[in-house]
mmCIF file of C-alpha atoms in Angstrom:
data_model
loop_
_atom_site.group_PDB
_atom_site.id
_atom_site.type_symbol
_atom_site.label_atom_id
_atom_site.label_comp_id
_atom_site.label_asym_id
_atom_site.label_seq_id
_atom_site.Cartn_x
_atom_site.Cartn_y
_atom_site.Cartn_z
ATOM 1 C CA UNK L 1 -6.470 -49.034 16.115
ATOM 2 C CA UNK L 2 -4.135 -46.493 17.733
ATOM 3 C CA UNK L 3 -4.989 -44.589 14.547
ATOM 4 C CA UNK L 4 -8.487 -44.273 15.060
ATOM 5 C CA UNK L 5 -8.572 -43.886 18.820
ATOM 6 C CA UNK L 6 -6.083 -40.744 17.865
ATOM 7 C CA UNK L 7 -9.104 -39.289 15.169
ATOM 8 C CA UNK L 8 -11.910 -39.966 17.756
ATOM 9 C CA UNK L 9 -9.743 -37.968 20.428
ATOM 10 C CA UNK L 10 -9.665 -35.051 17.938
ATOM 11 C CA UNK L 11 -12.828 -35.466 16.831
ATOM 12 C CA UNK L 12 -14.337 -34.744 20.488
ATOM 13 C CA UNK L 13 -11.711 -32.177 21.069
ATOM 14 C CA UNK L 14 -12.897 -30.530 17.980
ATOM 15 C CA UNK L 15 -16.821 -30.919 18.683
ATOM 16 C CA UNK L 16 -16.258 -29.629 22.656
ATOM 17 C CA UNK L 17 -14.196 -26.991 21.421
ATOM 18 C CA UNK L 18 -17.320 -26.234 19.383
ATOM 19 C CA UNK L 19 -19.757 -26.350 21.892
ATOM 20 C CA UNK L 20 -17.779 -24.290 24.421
ATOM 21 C CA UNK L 21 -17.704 -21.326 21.898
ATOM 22 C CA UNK L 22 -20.329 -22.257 19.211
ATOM 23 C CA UNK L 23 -20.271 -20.195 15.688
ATOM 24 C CA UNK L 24 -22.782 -17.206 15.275
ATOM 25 C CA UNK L 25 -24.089 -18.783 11.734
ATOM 26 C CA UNK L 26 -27.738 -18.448 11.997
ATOM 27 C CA UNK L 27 -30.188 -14.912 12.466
ATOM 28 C CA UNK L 28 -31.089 -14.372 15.708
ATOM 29 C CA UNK L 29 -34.247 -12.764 16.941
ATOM 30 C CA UNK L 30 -34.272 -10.199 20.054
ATOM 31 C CA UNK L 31 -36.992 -8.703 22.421
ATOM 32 C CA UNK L 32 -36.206 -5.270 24.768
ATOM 33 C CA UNK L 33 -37.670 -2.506 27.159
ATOM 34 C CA UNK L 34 -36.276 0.399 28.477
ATOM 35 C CA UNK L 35 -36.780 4.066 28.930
ATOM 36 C CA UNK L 36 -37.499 6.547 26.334
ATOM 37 C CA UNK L 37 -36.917 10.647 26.884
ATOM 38 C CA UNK L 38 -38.310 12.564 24.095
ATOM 39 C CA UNK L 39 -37.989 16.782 23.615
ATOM 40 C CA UNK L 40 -34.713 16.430 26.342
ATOM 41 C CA UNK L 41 -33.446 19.454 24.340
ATOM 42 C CA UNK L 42 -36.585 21.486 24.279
ATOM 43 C CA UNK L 43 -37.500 24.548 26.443
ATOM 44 C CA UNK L 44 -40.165 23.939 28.600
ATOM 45 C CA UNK L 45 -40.841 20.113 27.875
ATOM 46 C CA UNK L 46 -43.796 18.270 29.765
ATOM 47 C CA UNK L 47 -43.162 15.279 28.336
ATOM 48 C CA UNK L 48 -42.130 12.769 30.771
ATOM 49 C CA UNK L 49 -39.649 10.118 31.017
ATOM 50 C CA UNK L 50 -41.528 7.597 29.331
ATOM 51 C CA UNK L 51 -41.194 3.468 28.519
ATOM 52 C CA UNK L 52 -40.373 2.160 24.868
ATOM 53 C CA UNK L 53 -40.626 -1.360 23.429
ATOM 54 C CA UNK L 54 -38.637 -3.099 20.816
ATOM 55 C CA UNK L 55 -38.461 -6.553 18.995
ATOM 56 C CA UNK L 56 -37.000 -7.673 15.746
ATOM 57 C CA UNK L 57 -33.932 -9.600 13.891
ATOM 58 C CA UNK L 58 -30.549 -9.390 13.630
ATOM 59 C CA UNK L 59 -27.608 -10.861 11.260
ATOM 60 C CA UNK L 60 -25.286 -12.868 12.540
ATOM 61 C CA UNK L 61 -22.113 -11.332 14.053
ATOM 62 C CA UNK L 62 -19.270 -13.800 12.100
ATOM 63 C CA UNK L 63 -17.061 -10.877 11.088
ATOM 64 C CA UNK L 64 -17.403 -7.991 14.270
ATOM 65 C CA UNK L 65 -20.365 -6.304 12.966
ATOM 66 C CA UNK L 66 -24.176 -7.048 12.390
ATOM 67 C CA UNK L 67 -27.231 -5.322 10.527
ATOM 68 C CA UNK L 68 -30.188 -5.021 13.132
ATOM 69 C CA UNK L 69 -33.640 -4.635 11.809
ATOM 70 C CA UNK L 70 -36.276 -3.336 14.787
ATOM 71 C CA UNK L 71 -39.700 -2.474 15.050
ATOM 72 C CA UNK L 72 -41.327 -0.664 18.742
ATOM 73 C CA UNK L 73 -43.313 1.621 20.587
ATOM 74 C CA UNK L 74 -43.189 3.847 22.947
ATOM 75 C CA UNK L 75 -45.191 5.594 25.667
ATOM 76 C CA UNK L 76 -44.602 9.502 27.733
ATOM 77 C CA UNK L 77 -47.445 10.799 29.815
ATOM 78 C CA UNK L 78 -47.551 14.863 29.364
ATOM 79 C CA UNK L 79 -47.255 16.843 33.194
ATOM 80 C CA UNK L 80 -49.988 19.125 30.851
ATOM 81 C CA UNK L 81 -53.404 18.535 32.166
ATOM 82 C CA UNK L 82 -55.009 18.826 28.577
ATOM 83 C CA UNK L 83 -53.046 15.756 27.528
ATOM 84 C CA UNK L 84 -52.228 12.110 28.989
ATOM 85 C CA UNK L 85 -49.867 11.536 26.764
ATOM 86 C CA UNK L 86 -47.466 10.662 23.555
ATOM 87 C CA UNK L 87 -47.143 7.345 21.711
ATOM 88 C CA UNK L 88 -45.373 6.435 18.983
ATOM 89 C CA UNK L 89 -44.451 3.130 16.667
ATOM 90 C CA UNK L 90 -40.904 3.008 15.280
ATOM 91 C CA UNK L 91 -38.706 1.531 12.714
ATOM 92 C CA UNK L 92 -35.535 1.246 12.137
ATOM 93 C CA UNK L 93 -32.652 -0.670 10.298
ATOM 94 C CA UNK L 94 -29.297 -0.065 12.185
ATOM 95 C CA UNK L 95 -25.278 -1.278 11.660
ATOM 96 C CA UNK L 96 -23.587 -2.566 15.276
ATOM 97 C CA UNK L 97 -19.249 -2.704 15.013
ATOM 98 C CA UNK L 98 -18.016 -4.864 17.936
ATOM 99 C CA UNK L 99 -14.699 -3.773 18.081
ATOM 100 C CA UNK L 100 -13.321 -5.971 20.370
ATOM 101 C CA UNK L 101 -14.662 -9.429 19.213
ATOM 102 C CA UNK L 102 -12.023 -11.628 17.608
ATOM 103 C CA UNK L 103 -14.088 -15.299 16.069
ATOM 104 C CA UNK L 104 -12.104 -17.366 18.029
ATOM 105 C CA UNK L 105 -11.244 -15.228 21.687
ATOM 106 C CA UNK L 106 -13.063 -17.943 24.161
ATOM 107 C CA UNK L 107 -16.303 -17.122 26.004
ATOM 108 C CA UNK L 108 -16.693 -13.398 25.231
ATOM 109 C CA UNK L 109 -18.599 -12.712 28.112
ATOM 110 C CA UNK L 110 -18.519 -9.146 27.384
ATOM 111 C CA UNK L 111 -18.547 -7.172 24.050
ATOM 112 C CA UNK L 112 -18.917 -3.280 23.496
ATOM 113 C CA UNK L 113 -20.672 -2.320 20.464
ATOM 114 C CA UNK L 114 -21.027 1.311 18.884
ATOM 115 C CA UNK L 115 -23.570 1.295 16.118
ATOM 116 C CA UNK L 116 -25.884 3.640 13.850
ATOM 117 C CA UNK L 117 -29.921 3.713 13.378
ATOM 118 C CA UNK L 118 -31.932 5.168 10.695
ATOM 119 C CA UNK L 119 -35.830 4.657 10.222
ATOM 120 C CA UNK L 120 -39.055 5.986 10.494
ATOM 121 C CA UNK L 121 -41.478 7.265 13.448
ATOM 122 C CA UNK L 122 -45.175 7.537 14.014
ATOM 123 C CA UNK L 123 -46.270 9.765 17.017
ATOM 124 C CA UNK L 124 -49.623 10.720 18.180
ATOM 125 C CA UNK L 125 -51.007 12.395 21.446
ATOM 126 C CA UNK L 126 -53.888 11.947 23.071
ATOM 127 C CA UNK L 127 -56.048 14.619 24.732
ATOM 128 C CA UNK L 128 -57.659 13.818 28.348
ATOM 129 C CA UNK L 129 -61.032 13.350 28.684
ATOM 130 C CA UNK L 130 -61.912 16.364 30.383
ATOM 131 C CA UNK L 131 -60.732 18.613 27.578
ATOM 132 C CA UNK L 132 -61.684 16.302 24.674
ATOM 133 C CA UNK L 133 -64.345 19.270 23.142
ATOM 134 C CA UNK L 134 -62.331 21.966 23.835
ATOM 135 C CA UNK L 135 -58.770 20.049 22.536
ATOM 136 C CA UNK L 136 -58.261 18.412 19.443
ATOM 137 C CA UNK L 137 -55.891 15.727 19.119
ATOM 138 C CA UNK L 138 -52.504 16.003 16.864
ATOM 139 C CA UNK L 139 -50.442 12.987 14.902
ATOM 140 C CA UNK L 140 -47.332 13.599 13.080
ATOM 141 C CA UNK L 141 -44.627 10.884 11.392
ATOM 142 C CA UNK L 142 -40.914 11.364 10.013
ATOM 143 C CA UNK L 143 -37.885 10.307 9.710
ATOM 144 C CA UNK L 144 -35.403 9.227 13.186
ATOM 145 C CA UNK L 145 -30.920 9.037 13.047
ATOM 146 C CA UNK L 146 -29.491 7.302 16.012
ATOM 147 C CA UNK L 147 -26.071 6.409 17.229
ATOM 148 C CA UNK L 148 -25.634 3.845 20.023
ATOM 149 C CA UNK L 149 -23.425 2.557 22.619
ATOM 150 C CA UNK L 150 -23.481 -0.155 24.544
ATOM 151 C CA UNK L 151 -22.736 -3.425 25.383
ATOM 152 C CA UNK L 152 -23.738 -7.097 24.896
ATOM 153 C CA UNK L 153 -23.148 -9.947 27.671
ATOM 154 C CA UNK L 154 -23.355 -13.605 27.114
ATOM 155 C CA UNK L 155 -26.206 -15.339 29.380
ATOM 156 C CA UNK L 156 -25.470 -18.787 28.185
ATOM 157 C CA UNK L 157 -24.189 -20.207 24.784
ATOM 158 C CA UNK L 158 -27.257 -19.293 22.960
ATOM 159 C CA UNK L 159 -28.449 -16.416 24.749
ATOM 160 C CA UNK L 160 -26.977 -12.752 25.092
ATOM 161 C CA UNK L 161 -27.784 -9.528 27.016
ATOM 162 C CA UNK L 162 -27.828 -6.018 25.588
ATOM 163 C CA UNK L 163 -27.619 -2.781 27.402
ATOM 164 C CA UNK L 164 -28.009 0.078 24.951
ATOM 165 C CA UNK L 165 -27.753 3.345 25.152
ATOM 166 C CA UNK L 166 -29.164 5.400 22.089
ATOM 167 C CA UNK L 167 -29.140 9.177 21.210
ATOM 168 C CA UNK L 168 -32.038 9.608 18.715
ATOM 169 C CA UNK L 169 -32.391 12.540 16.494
ATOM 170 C CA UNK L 170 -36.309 13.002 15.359
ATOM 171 C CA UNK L 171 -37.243 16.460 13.809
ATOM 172 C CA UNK L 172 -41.104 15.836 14.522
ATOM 173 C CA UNK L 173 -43.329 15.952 17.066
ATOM 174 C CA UNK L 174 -44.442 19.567 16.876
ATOM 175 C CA UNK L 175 -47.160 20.962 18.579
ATOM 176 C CA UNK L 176 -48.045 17.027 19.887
ATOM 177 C CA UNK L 177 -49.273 17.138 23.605
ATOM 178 C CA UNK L 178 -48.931 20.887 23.702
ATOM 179 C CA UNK L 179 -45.549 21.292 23.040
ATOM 180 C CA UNK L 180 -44.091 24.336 21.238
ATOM 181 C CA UNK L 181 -41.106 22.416 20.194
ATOM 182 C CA UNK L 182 -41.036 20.676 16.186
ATOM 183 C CA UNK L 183 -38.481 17.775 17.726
ATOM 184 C CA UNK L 184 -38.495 14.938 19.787
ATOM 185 C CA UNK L 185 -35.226 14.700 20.171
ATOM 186 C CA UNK L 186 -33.695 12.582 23.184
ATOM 187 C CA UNK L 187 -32.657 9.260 24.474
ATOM 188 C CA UNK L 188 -33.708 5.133 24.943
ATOM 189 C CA UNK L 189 -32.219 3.452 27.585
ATOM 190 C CA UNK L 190 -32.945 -0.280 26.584
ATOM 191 C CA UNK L 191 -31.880 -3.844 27.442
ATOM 192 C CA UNK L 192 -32.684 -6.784 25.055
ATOM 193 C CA UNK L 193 -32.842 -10.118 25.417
ATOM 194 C CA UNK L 194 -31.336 -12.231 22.108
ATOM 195 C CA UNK L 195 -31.598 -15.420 21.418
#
């Protein structure tokens, strides 16, 4: 009896321990908005600071790192009064390193990634209504690199918070929205919810 009341004690230490810290064994999904900055390198941008959108699935993170697979949009208004705007869909696969995260360290409440993106980019502008006869409106697609940094924090034990910042380089996007520049070139601010 003193046996088995020894094995049950274990048992529940075992199974608290478990849900206290639970394993990262299944994909998780992930949903984010932020700020995108297109052209920040280009002379005489009129792009503005616009919003971007991203969803999509992610590995689990057993060993420190993770493959990310995410699919957005994003939206810039143009300060040009021939244009309202840019928007653009996006894809990309990217690799996250935790470099701090050790399988068994306790709650992690806070975990600093660096990672890299690579994918493809759609962008179109659109012309404003008054000018629609005498302006014609321009698409263009290509490839995007990224590098992030960032960091993720743990909401509760299912659900994490990421704050990301991303340098993306994107040699389209010329002429779009009157710009003189071929490169769209800039930054996403994001946080994502995963769960």
């Amino acid at each position: 009896m003193k046996r088995v009341f020894i094995l049950l004690l274990i048992v529940a230490a075992v199974s608290a321990a478990q849900e206290v810290d639970p394993p990262r064994d299944s994909m998780d999904f992930f949903v984010g908005a932020g700020a995108w900055m297109p052209g920040l390198m280009n002379d005489g941008n009129k792009v503005q600071v616009g919003s971007v959108f991203m969803g999509g699935a992610e590995t689990p993170m057993a060993q420190g790192d993770q493959f990310r697979l995410a699919i957005g949009g994003g939206l810039c208004n143009s300060d040009r009064e021939q244009f309202d705007g840019i928007t653009a869909v996006m894809l990309n696969l990217g690799y996250r390193n935790y470099p701090f995260y050790r399988p068994y360290a306790g709650a992690r409440g806070l975990e600093p990634f660096v990672g890299f993106t690579a994918g493809g980019i759609v962008v179109w502008d659109s012309v404003a209504d008054t000018f629609s006869n005498t302006e014609e409106s321009t698409s263009t697609g290509g490839a995007m690199i990224g590098a992030e940094l960032g960091a993720r924090i743990k909401v509760n034990e299912s659900t994490f918070f990421d704050l990301t910042l991303a340098g993306d380089w994107v040699p389209v996007g010329g002429e779009l929205a009157g710009e003189e520049e071929k490169d769209l070139s800039g930054l996403r601010i994001q946080g994502s919810l995963v769960f």
